[in-house]
Amino acid sequence: MLQATHFHPALEIANTAFLGSEPNCLQALFRKQPVEHLAAGQSLFFEGDVAKHLFEVVEGNLRIFRVISDGRRVITGFLHAGDIVGVSLKNHYLYSAEAVTDTKVRRFSRKAFEAEVSNSPELRPEVFARLRDEMAAAQDQMVLLSCKDAEERLCSFLLKQLRRDPGHCRSNAIVELPMTRLDIADYLGLTIETVSRMMTKLANKGILVSAGRHCVRIMKYATLVQLSGDDDEYDGDERGLIGYAGRQRQ
Amino acid sequence: MLQATHFHPALEIANTAFLGSEPNCLQALFRKQPVEHLAAGQSLFFEGDVAKHLFEVVEGNLRIFRVISDGRRVITGFLHAGDIVGVSLKNHYLYSAEAVTDTKVRRFSRKAFEAEVSNSPELRPEVFARLRDEMAAAQDQMVLLSCKDAEERLCSFLLKQLRRDPGHCRSNAIVELPMTRLDIADYLGLTIETVSRMMTKLANKGILVSAGRHCVRIMKYATLVQLSGDDDEYDGDERGLIGYAGRQRQ
DNA sequence: CGCATGCTTGAATTTAATCAACCCTAGTGG
DNA sequence: CCACTAGGGTTGATTAAATTCAAGCATGCG
């Protein structure tokens, strides 16, 4: 998965405006391809399949996940419009991909993609940038799964969803949650019951107001950040000291 | 971090033998650089620092980790001889790096590295391959942290350590564990006590025999694999069916 | 030899999972 | 248009697993 953190559709279109036959942006590669439609729940590819294609998400969203031997599922990410699936792939898909909602994608041959990228000095930095963003996201997820409790996990998740919207305002913002509670649970390493309980707990604290199954209004952004356990806006000048405070909290 | 999964030192030296001024292997870039020594526990760089250099691990091993606001530490990986630190970096280090044991590294300017790579069509595939391996490792770690219990985590860890040794035989093999229990705990998302308990549990089952603090002999490889919860040697032809079995175990 | 650090073991506590019941809502068909 | 139903979601009681707290042991180093 490749989150398009720095590549908003608007920006991308601007880039393409003064562009000849040489695409200077990854998404330009996909632009000529026909749009394919996926119904909610439909699979795009399966873990272990030979990875013949990469995909650009045009609209909607995907979950990517692995299923382990005993049937447990781990969602390693959600993909949205502008994201490209598969740049980090070897010969086989490392994970399965399914549409969460009705979704449109464009398909591009992996071989052709790799040829294009290796020929274009303009495209390569973008591929690297996307890989780096993907890696950074994976690291964040490891931190979340390693040592955050249920409440922190859910708060982090909500913030992540909120920040995907470039025009989000800090408080009184609405977060869309197109995925089910089970999806959220499998993404956060929790159960649906725990996700549900934390959701009502946050609602009781007045931090958010539920607005239907797939929608939530954030009332106290700052509190949500605090509860997420991420030291955003790092105030500390003490980074870099030998050792660290120990693993206990408080 | 970049694990050198497919790049054993022996192979690398063989490659360099018939090699002109154009290096055809990433490690060749580092070869002219002086070796720097790090004492056990010494820091190589800190999370958040400007990433001016990449490093090749020549000997010994490093832990890379992040420390979150309340002092908890998450180890996201261990690095060994042949690994290169920092290919997935942005402008700042995403994590800190410390020597676990006495360690030797070579340093290379990130700018120069990027220039070399972007000029060399031979180097680029290797960079991508390493990034892909790193990504795959991160995914595995997410699966481990998401849904494995303490015993499965420790077994997975031991197997990973065992498999790093190219000449490992399946049973009766010795695994070196240069890191402390706290390192293992912070890597597996557990406490030292739990790691210790699981270690003795495996010893009681006759799966391994402790041989000092930093060494373990594996007696029952197959059992260890089973307990690790990874469906290695996948026997299933049923991958790719719609849906999945559900999240319950058994 | 003695201390310090890392490791192990045990008992109590806490957190989230599990098991079970019930509710709500969207979508269906009468 | 309304009643019914199925699936997703919530809530409560119980259980299990790992953490926390506490004590003691071993190993290595001065």
Coordinates of C-alpha atoms (C1' of nucleotides) in Angstrom, one line a residue:
Chain A
M1 CA 0.0 0.0 0.0
L2 CA 1.1 3.5 -0.6
Q3 CA -0.6 6.3 1.1
A4 CA -0.6 9.4 -1.0
T5 CA 0.2 11.6 1.9
H6 CA 1.8 14.4 -0.1
F7 CA -0.1 14.0 -3.3
H8 CA -3.5 15.6 -3.3
P9 CA -5.5 15.1 -6.5
A10 CA -5.7 18.9 -7.0
L11 CA -2.0 19.2 -7.0
E12 CA -1.7 16.3 -9.4
I13 CA -4.0 17.7 -11.9
A14 CA -2.1 21.0 -11.8
N15 CA 1.1 19.1 -12.6
T16 CA -0.4 17.4 -15.6
A17 CA -1.6 20.6 -17.2
F18 CA 1.8 21.5 -18.7
L19 CA 3.0 18.0 -19.4
G20 CA 3.9 16.4 -22.7
S21 CA 4.2 12.7 -23.4
E22 CA 6.6 12.2 -20.5
P23 CA 4.5 11.8 -17.4
N24 CA 6.1 13.6 -14.4
C25 CA 3.8 12.1 -11.9
L26 CA 3.0 8.5 -11.0
Q27 CA -0.7 8.9 -11.3
A28 CA -0.3 10.1 -14.9
L29 CA 0.7 6.6 -15.8
F30 CA -2.7 5.3 -14.8
R31 CA -4.7 8.0 -16.4
K32 CA -5.2 6.3 -19.8
Q33 CA -6.3 3.1 -18.2
P34 CA -10.0 2.3 -18.1
V35 CA -11.7 2.7 -14.7
E36 CA -12.8 -0.6 -13.1
H37 CA -15.6 -0.8 -10.6
L38 CA -15.6 -2.9 -7.4
A39 CA -18.7 -3.4 -5.4
A40 CA -18.4 -3.1 -1.6
G41 CA -16.8 -6.2 -0.3
Q42 CA -15.4 -7.4 -3.6
S43 CA -11.8 -8.5 -3.8
L44 CA -9.2 -6.9 -5.9
F45 CA -6.5 -9.5 -5.4
F46 CA -5.4 -12.1 -2.9
E47 CA -2.4 -12.5 -0.7
G48 CA 0.0 -14.9 -2.5
D49 CA -1.3 -14.3 -6.0
V50 CA 1.3 -13.4 -8.6
A51 CA 1.5 -9.6 -8.6
K52 CA 0.9 -8.7 -12.2
H53 CA -0.7 -5.3 -11.7
L54 CA -0.5 -2.2 -9.6
F55 CA -3.7 -0.2 -8.9
E56 CA -4.5 3.4 -8.4
V57 CA -7.5 4.1 -6.3
V58 CA -9.7 6.6 -8.1
E59 CA -12.6 6.7 -5.8
G60 CA -13.8 4.8 -2.7
N61 CA -11.5 2.9 -0.4
L62 CA -9.9 -0.5 0.1
R63 CA -8.8 -2.5 3.0
I64 CA -5.6 -4.5 2.7
F65 CA -5.1 -7.4 5.1
R66 CA -3.5 -10.8 5.8
V67 CA -5.3 -13.8 7.1
I68 CA -3.2 -16.1 9.3
S69 CA -3.4 -19.8 9.7
D70 CA -6.2 -20.0 12.3
G71 CA -8.4 -17.5 10.5
R72 CA -7.6 -14.3 12.3
R73 CA -7.4 -11.3 10.0
V74 CA -5.0 -8.4 10.3
I75 CA -5.8 -5.2 8.4
T76 CA -2.5 -3.5 7.7
G77 CA -4.0 -0.4 6.1
F78 CA -6.8 1.4 4.3
L79 CA -6.4 3.0 0.9
H80 CA -8.2 6.0 -0.5
A81 CA -8.4 8.0 -3.6
G82 CA -5.0 8.9 -4.9
D83 CA -3.2 6.0 -3.3
I84 CA -1.3 3.4 -5.3
V85 CA -1.3 -0.2 -4.3
G86 CA 1.6 -2.4 -4.8
V87 CA 4.8 -0.3 -5.3
S88 CA 6.4 -2.2 -2.4
L89 CA 5.6 -5.6 -3.9
K90 CA 7.8 -8.5 -4.7
N91 CA 6.5 -11.0 -7.2
H92 CA 3.5 -12.0 -5.1
Y93 CA 1.1 -9.9 -3.3
L94 CA 1.9 -9.7 0.4
Y95 CA -1.7 -9.1 1.3
S96 CA -5.2 -9.2 0.0
A97 CA -7.2 -6.2 -1.0
E98 CA -11.0 -5.7 -0.8
A99 CA -13.3 -2.8 -1.5
V100 CA -14.7 -1.3 1.7
T101 CA -17.3 0.7 -0.2
D102 CA -18.1 0.8 -3.9
T103 CA -14.7 1.7 -5.4
K104 CA -13.1 2.6 -8.7
V105 CA -9.6 1.7 -9.6
R106 CA -7.3 1.9 -12.5
R107 CA -4.9 -1.0 -13.3
F108 CA -1.3 -0.8 -14.6
S109 CA 1.0 -3.7 -15.5
R110 CA 3.8 -4.1 -12.9
K111 CA 6.4 -4.8 -15.6
A112 CA 5.5 -1.6 -17.5
F113 CA 5.4 0.4 -14.3
E114 CA 8.8 -0.7 -13.3
A115 CA 10.1 0.0 -16.8
E116 CA 8.6 3.5 -16.7
V117 CA 10.0 4.3 -13.3
S118 CA 13.4 3.0 -14.1
N119 CA 13.5 5.2 -17.3
S120 CA 12.2 8.3 -15.7
P121 CA 14.3 10.3 -13.3
E122 CA 11.2 12.4 -12.5
L123 CA 9.2 9.4 -11.3
R124 CA 11.7 7.8 -9.1
P125 CA 11.8 10.3 -6.4
E126 CA 8.0 10.0 -6.1
V127 CA 8.2 6.3 -5.8
F128 CA 10.8 6.6 -3.1
A129 CA 8.8 9.3 -1.3
R130 CA 5.8 7.0 -1.3
L131 CA 7.8 4.1 -0.1
R132 CA 9.2 6.2 2.7
D133 CA 5.7 7.4 3.7
E134 CA 4.5 3.8 3.7
M135 CA 7.4 2.8 5.9
A136 CA 6.7 5.7 8.3
A137 CA 3.1 4.6 8.5
A138 CA 4.1 1.0 9.2
Q139 CA 6.4 2.3 12.0
D140 CA 3.6 4.3 13.5
Q141 CA 1.4 1.2 13.4
M142 CA 4.0 -0.8 15.2
V143 CA 4.2 1.7 17.9
L144 CA 0.4 1.7 18.2
L145 CA 0.2 -2.1 18.4
S146 CA 3.2 -2.4 20.7
C147 CA 2.3 -0.2 23.5
K148 CA -0.9 1.7 23.2
D149 CA -4.0 0.6 25.1
A150 CA -7.5 0.4 23.6
E151 CA -8.4 4.0 24.2
E152 CA -5.2 5.4 22.7
R153 CA -5.5 3.1 19.7
L154 CA -9.0 4.3 18.9
C155 CA -8.1 8.0 19.4
S156 CA -5.0 7.6 17.2
F157 CA -7.2 6.0 14.5
L158 CA -9.8 8.7 14.7
L159 CA -7.2 11.4 14.4
K160 CA -5.6 9.6 11.4
Q161 CA -9.0 9.5 9.7
L162 CA -9.6 13.1 10.5
R163 CA -6.3 14.3 9.2
R164 CA -6.8 12.6 5.9
D165 CA -9.2 15.4 5.1
P166 CA -7.1 18.4 4.0
G167 CA -9.7 20.9 5.0
H168 CA -10.4 19.5 8.4
C169 CA -10.7 22.0 11.2
R170 CA -9.5 21.0 14.6
S171 CA -12.8 20.8 16.5
N172 CA -16.3 20.3 15.5
A173 CA -15.1 18.3 12.5
I174 CA -16.8 15.3 11.1
V175 CA -15.0 12.1 10.5
E176 CA -16.2 9.5 8.0
L177 CA -15.7 5.9 8.9
P178 CA -16.7 3.9 5.9
M179 CA -15.4 0.7 7.3
T180 CA -17.2 -1.6 9.8
R181 CA -16.4 -2.0 13.5
L182 CA -14.8 -5.3 12.6
D183 CA -12.5 -3.6 10.2
I184 CA -11.5 -1.1 12.8
A185 CA -11.0 -3.8 15.3
D186 CA -8.8 -5.9 13.0
Y187 CA -6.8 -2.8 12.1
L188 CA -6.2 -1.8 15.7
G189 CA -5.6 -5.3 17.1
L190 CA -8.7 -5.2 19.2
T191 CA -12.2 -6.9 19.2
I192 CA -15.4 -5.3 18.0
E193 CA -16.7 -5.2 21.5
T194 CA -13.7 -3.2 22.8
V195 CA -13.9 -0.8 19.8
S196 CA -17.6 -0.3 20.6
R197 CA -16.9 0.2 24.3
M198 CA -14.2 2.8 23.7
M199 CA -16.4 4.6 21.2
T200 CA -19.2 5.0 23.8
K201 CA -16.6 5.9 26.4
L202 CA -15.3 8.8 24.2
A203 CA -18.9 9.8 23.6
N204 CA -19.6 9.8 27.3
K205 CA -16.6 12.0 27.9
G206 CA -18.0 14.5 25.4
I207 CA -15.1 14.1 23.1
L208 CA -17.2 13.0 20.2
V209 CA -20.8 12.6 19.1
S210 CA -21.9 9.6 17.2
A211 CA -23.7 10.5 13.9
G212 CA -24.8 7.2 12.6
R213 CA -22.8 4.0 12.1
H214 CA -20.2 5.5 9.7
C215 CA -19.9 9.0 10.9
V216 CA -18.6 10.7 14.0
R217 CA -18.3 14.4 15.0
I218 CA -15.2 15.4 17.0
M219 CA -16.1 17.8 19.7
K220 CA -12.7 18.1 21.6
Y221 CA -9.8 17.8 19.2
A222 CA -7.2 18.7 21.8
T223 CA -8.4 16.1 24.3
L224 CA -8.4 13.5 21.5
V225 CA -4.8 14.3 20.7
Q226 CA -3.8 13.9 24.3
L227 CA -5.6 10.6 24.7
S228 CA -4.0 9.3 21.5
G229 CA -0.7 9.1 23.3
D230 CA 1.3 10.6 20.5
D231 CA 3.4 13.5 21.6
D232 CA 2.5 15.7 18.7
E233 CA 4.0 19.2 18.7
Y234 CA 7.0 17.9 20.6
D235 CA 7.8 20.3 23.4
G236 CA 10.7 18.3 24.7
D237 CA 14.3 19.5 24.3
E238 CA 15.5 16.5 26.2
R239 CA 15.5 14.1 23.3
G240 CA 18.9 12.8 22.8
L241 CA 19.9 12.2 26.4
I242 CA 21.5 8.9 27.2
G243 CA 19.1 6.2 28.1
Y244 CA 15.4 6.8 28.6
A245 CA 13.0 7.2 31.4
G246 CA 12.0 3.6 31.6
R247 CA 8.9 1.9 30.3
Q248 CA 6.4 2.8 33.1
R249 CA 3.7 5.3 32.5
Q250 CA 3.4 8.6 34.4
Chain B
M1 CA 16.5 -0.2 8.7
L2 CA 17.3 -2.4 5.8
Q3 CA 17.8 -6.1 6.5
A4 CA 20.2 -7.6 4.1
T5 CA 18.1 -10.7 3.6
H6 CA 19.5 -11.6 0.3
F7 CA 22.9 -10.1 0.6
H8 CA 25.3 -12.3 2.5
P9 CA 28.8 -10.8 3.0
A10 CA 30.4 -13.7 1.2
L11 CA 28.4 -13.1 -1.9
E12 CA 29.2 -9.4 -1.7
I13 CA 32.9 -10.0 -1.7
A14 CA 32.6 -12.3 -4.6
N15 CA 30.7 -9.6 -6.5
T16 CA 33.4 -7.0 -5.9
A17 CA 36.2 -9.2 -7.2
F18 CA 35.5 -8.4 -10.9
L19 CA 34.4 -4.9 -10.4
G20 CA 35.8 -1.7 -11.9
S21 CA 35.1 1.8 -10.6
E22 CA 31.4 1.4 -11.0
P23 CA 30.1 -0.2 -7.9
N24 CA 27.4 -2.8 -8.7
C25 CA 26.4 -3.4 -5.1
L26 CA 25.3 -1.0 -2.4
Q27 CA 27.9 -2.1 0.1
A28 CA 30.6 -1.3 -2.3
L29 CA 29.8 2.4 -1.8
F30 CA 30.7 2.0 1.9
R31 CA 33.9 0.1 1.4
K32 CA 36.2 3.0 1.1
Q33 CA 34.8 4.7 4.2
P34 CA 36.7 4.3 7.5
V35 CA 35.3 1.9 10.0
E36 CA 33.9 3.5 13.2
H37 CA 33.6 1.7 16.5
L38 CA 30.6 1.8 18.8
A39 CA 30.8 0.4 22.3
A40 CA 27.9 -1.6 23.5
G41 CA 25.0 0.8 24.5
Q42 CA 26.4 3.7 22.5
S43 CA 24.1 5.7 20.3
L44 CA 24.6 6.1 16.6
F45 CA 21.9 8.7 16.1
F46 CA 18.7 9.9 17.6
E47 CA 15.1 10.0 16.4
G48 CA 14.4 13.4 15.0
D49 CA 18.0 14.3 14.2
V50 CA 18.7 15.5 10.7
A51 CA 19.6 12.4 8.7
K52 CA 22.9 13.4 7.2
H53 CA 24.4 9.9 6.9
L54 CA 23.5 6.3 6.1
F55 CA 25.4 3.5 7.8
E56 CA 26.5 0.0 6.9
V57 CA 26.8 -2.4 9.8
V58 CA 30.1 -4.1 9.4
E59 CA 30.1 -6.1 12.6
G60 CA 28.0 -6.4 15.7
N61 CA 24.4 -5.3 15.9
L62 CA 22.2 -2.4 16.5
R63 CA 18.7 -1.8 17.9
I64 CA 16.5 0.8 16.3
F65 CA 13.7 2.2 18.4
R66 CA 11.3 5.0 19.2
V67 CA 10.5 6.4 22.6
I68 CA 7.1 7.7 23.0
S69 CA 5.9 10.6 25.2
D70 CA 5.5 8.7 28.5
G71 CA 8.9 7.0 28.2
R72 CA 7.8 3.7 26.7
R73 CA 10.2 2.3 24.1
V74 CA 9.4 0.4 21.0
I75 CA 12.2 -1.5 19.3
T76 CA 11.2 -1.7 15.6
G77 CA 14.1 -3.9 14.6
F78 CA 17.6 -5.2 15.1
L79 CA 20.4 -4.7 12.5
H80 CA 23.3 -7.0 11.8
A81 CA 26.4 -7.2 9.6
G82 CA 25.5 -6.4 6.0
D83 CA 22.5 -4.3 6.8
I84 CA 22.2 -0.7 5.8
V85 CA 20.5 1.8 8.0
G86 CA 18.6 4.7 6.6
V87 CA 17.6 4.0 3.0
S88 CA 13.9 4.5 3.9
L89 CA 14.6 7.9 5.6
K90 CA 13.2 11.3 5.0
N91 CA 15.2 14.3 6.1
H92 CA 15.1 13.3 9.7
Y93 CA 15.7 9.9 11.4
L94 CA 12.5 8.2 12.2
Y95 CA 14.1 6.3 15.1
S96 CA 17.1 6.2 17.3
A97 CA 19.9 3.6 16.8
E98 CA 22.1 2.1 19.5
A99 CA 24.7 -0.5 19.6
V100 CA 23.6 -3.7 21.3
T101 CA 27.1 -5.1 21.4
D102 CA 30.4 -3.6 20.4
T103 CA 29.8 -2.7 16.8
K104 CA 31.6 -1.5 13.7
V105 CA 29.9 0.7 11.1
R106 CA 30.8 2.6 8.0
R107 CA 29.3 6.0 7.3
F108 CA 28.2 7.5 3.9
S109 CA 26.6 10.8 3.2
R110 CA 23.0 10.6 2.4
K111 CA 23.2 13.1 -0.4
A112 CA 26.1 11.3 -2.1
F113 CA 24.2 8.0 -1.6
E114 CA 21.2 9.3 -3.3
A115 CA 23.2 10.7 -6.1
E116 CA 25.0 7.4 -6.6
V117 CA 21.8 5.5 -6.6
S118 CA 20.0 7.8 -9.0
N119 CA 23.0 7.6 -11.4
S120 CA 23.4 3.8 -11.3
P121 CA 20.8 1.6 -12.9
E122 CA 22.6 -1.3 -11.2
L123 CA 22.1 0.0 -7.7
R124 CA 18.5 1.0 -7.9
P125 CA 17.0 -2.5 -8.0
E126 CA 19.0 -3.4 -4.9
V127 CA 17.7 -0.3 -3.1
F128 CA 14.1 -1.3 -4.0
A129 CA 14.7 -4.9 -3.0
R130 CA 15.9 -3.8 0.4
L131 CA 13.0 -1.4 0.8
R132 CA 10.6 -4.2 -0.1
D133 CA 12.2 -6.6 2.3
E134 CA 12.0 -3.9 5.0
M135 CA 8.4 -3.4 4.2
A136 CA 7.7 -7.2 4.3
A137 CA 9.4 -7.4 7.7
A138 CA 7.3 -4.5 9.0
Q139 CA 4.1 -6.3 7.9
D140 CA 5.2 -9.5 9.6
Q141 CA 5.8 -7.5 12.8
M142 CA 2.4 -5.9 12.5
V143 CA 0.8 -9.4 12.3
L144 CA 2.8 -10.5 15.3
L145 CA 1.9 -7.5 17.4
S146 CA -1.8 -7.5 16.2
C147 CA -2.8 -11.0 17.1
K148 CA -0.1 -13.3 18.4
D149 CA 0.0 -14.2 22.1
A150 CA 3.2 -14.1 24.2
E151 CA 4.3 -17.6 23.4
E152 CA 3.7 -17.2 19.7
R153 CA 5.7 -14.0 19.7
L154 CA 8.7 -15.4 21.5
C155 CA 8.7 -18.5 19.2
S156 CA 8.5 -16.3 16.1
F157 CA 11.4 -14.2 17.5
L158 CA 13.6 -17.2 18.1
L159 CA 12.9 -18.6 14.7
K160 CA 13.8 -15.3 13.1
Q161 CA 17.0 -15.2 15.0
L162 CA 17.7 -18.8 14.0
R163 CA 17.1 -18.2 10.4
R164 CA 19.5 -15.3 10.2
D165 CA 22.2 -17.9 10.4
P166 CA 22.5 -19.2 6.8
G167 CA 24.1 -22.5 8.0
H168 CA 21.4 -23.2 10.6
C169 CA 20.3 -26.8 10.8
R170 CA 16.7 -27.3 11.8
S171 CA 17.2 -29.0 15.2
N172 CA 19.9 -28.9 17.8
A173 CA 20.9 -25.4 16.5
I174 CA 22.2 -22.7 18.7
V175 CA 20.7 -19.2 18.7
E176 CA 22.6 -16.2 19.8
L177 CA 20.6 -13.5 21.6
P178 CA 23.0 -10.6 22.0
M179 CA 20.3 -8.3 23.2
T180 CA 18.9 -8.2 26.7
R181 CA 15.5 -9.4 27.9
L182 CA 14.3 -5.8 28.0
D183 CA 15.3 -5.4 24.3
I184 CA 13.3 -8.6 23.4
A185 CA 10.4 -7.4 25.4
D186 CA 10.3 -4.0 23.8
Y187 CA 10.6 -5.6 20.4
L188 CA 7.8 -8.1 21.0
G189 CA 5.5 -5.7 22.8
L190 CA 5.7 -7.6 26.1
T191 CA 7.3 -7.1 29.5
I192 CA 10.6 -8.7 30.6
E193 CA 8.7 -10.8 33.1
T194 CA 6.5 -12.3 30.4
V195 CA 9.5 -12.9 28.1
S196 CA 11.2 -14.7 31.0
R197 CA 8.2 -16.8 31.8
M198 CA 7.7 -17.9 28.2
M199 CA 11.4 -18.7 27.9
T200 CA 11.2 -21.1 30.9
K201 CA 7.9 -22.4 29.6
L202 CA 9.6 -23.4 26.3
A203 CA 12.5 -24.9 28.3
N204 CA 10.1 -26.9 30.4
K205 CA 8.5 -28.3 27.3
G206 CA 11.9 -29.4 26.1
I207 CA 11.7 -27.2 23.1
L208 CA 14.9 -25.4 24.0
V209 CA 17.7 -25.5 26.5
S210 CA 19.1 -22.3 27.9
A211 CA 22.8 -21.9 27.5
G212 CA 23.6 -18.7 29.4
R213 CA 21.9 -15.4 29.2
H214 CA 22.6 -14.7 25.5
C215 CA 22.4 -18.2 24.1
V216 CA 19.8 -20.9 23.6
R217 CA 19.8 -24.3 22.0
I218 CA 16.8 -25.3 20.0
M219 CA 15.8 -28.9 20.6
K220 CA 12.5 -29.2 18.7
Y221 CA 12.5 -27.0 15.6
A222 CA 9.2 -28.3 14.3
T223 CA 7.4 -27.7 17.5
L224 CA 8.8 -24.2 17.6
V225 CA 7.5 -23.5 14.1
Q226 CA 4.1 -24.8 15.1
L227 CA 4.0 -22.6 18.2
S228 CA 5.1 -19.6 16.3
G229 CA 1.6 -19.4 14.7
D230 CA 3.0 -18.8 11.2
D231 CA 1.7 -21.2 8.6
D232 CA 5.0 -21.8 7.0
E233 CA 5.1 -24.4 4.2
Y234 CA 1.6 -23.5 3.3
D235 CA -0.4 -26.6 2.7
G236 CA -3.6 -24.8 1.9
D237 CA -5.0 -24.6 -1.6
E238 CA -8.0 -22.8 -0.2
R239 CA -6.4 -19.4 -0.3
G240 CA -8.5 -17.1 -2.4
L241 CA -11.9 -18.2 -1.4
I242 CA -14.4 -15.5 -0.7
G243 CA -14.4 -14.3 2.9
Y244 CA -12.5 -16.0 5.6
A245 CA -13.1 -18.3 8.5
G246 CA -13.7 -15.7 11.1
R247 CA -11.4 -14.5 13.8
Q248 CA -11.8 -17.2 16.4
R249 CA -9.0 -19.6 17.1
Q250 CA -9.2 -23.4 16.7
Chain C
dC1 C1' 34.6 -10.6 47.9
dG2 C1' 30.8 -7.7 47.3
dC3 C1' 28.1 -5.0 44.6
dA4 C1' 25.2 -4.1 40.6
dT5 C1' 22.7 -5.4 37.0
dG6 C1' 20.0 -8.4 34.7
dC7 C1' 17.0 -12.2 35.1
dT8 C1' 13.6 -15.3 37.3
dT9 C1' 9.7 -16.5 40.0
dG10 C1' 5.4 -15.7 42.6
dA11 C1' 1.1 -13.2 44.0
dA12 C1' -2.2 -9.7 43.0
dT13 C1' -4.2 -6.7 39.7
dT14 C1' -5.8 -4.9 35.4
dT15 C1' -7.1 -5.0 30.8
dA16 C1' -9.2 -6.7 27.1
dA17 C1' -11.1 -11.1 25.3
dT18 C1' -14.8 -14.1 25.4
dC19 C1' -19.5 -15.5 25.9
dA20 C1' -24.2 -14.1 25.8
dA21 C1' -28.0 -11.3 25.3
dC22 C1' -30.2 -7.6 23.2
dC23 C1' -30.9 -3.4 20.2
dC24 C1' -31.0 -0.7 16.1
dT25 C1' -31.3 0.2 11.5
dA26 C1' -31.3 -0.5 6.7
dG27 C1' -33.2 -3.1 3.3
dT28 C1' -36.9 -6.5 1.8
dG29 C1' -41.1 -7.9 0.6
dG30 C1' -45.9 -8.2 1.5
Chain D
dC1 C1' -46.5 2.1 3.8
dC2 C1' -45.5 -0.8 7.3
dA3 C1' -43.8 -5.2 9.4
dC4 C1' -40.2 -8.3 9.3
dT5 C1' -35.6 -9.8 9.1
dA6 C1' -30.7 -10.1 9.0
dG7 C1' -26.5 -7.9 9.9
dG8 C1' -24.0 -4.9 12.4
dG9 C1' -23.6 -2.8 16.7
dT10 C1' -24.0 -2.2 21.8
dT11 C1' -23.9 -3.6 26.5
dG12 C1' -23.2 -6.7 30.5
dA13 C1' -21.0 -10.6 33.1
dT14 C1' -17.3 -13.7 33.2
dT15 C1' -12.8 -15.4 32.1
dA16 C1' -8.1 -15.4 30.6
dA17 C1' -3.8 -13.4 29.7
dA18 C1' -0.4 -10.4 30.6
dT19 C1' 1.0 -6.5 33.5
dT20 C1' 2.4 -4.8 37.8
dC21 C1' 4.3 -5.2 42.2
dA22 C1' 7.5 -7.6 45.0
dA23 C1' 11.1 -10.6 46.3
dG24 C1' 14.9 -13.3 45.5
dC25 C1' 18.6 -15.4 42.5
dA26 C1' 22.7 -15.5 39.3
dT27 C1' 26.2 -13.7 36.8
dG28 C1' 29.8 -10.7 35.8
dC29 C1' 32.8 -7.1 37.0
dG30 C1' 35.4 -4.0 39.9

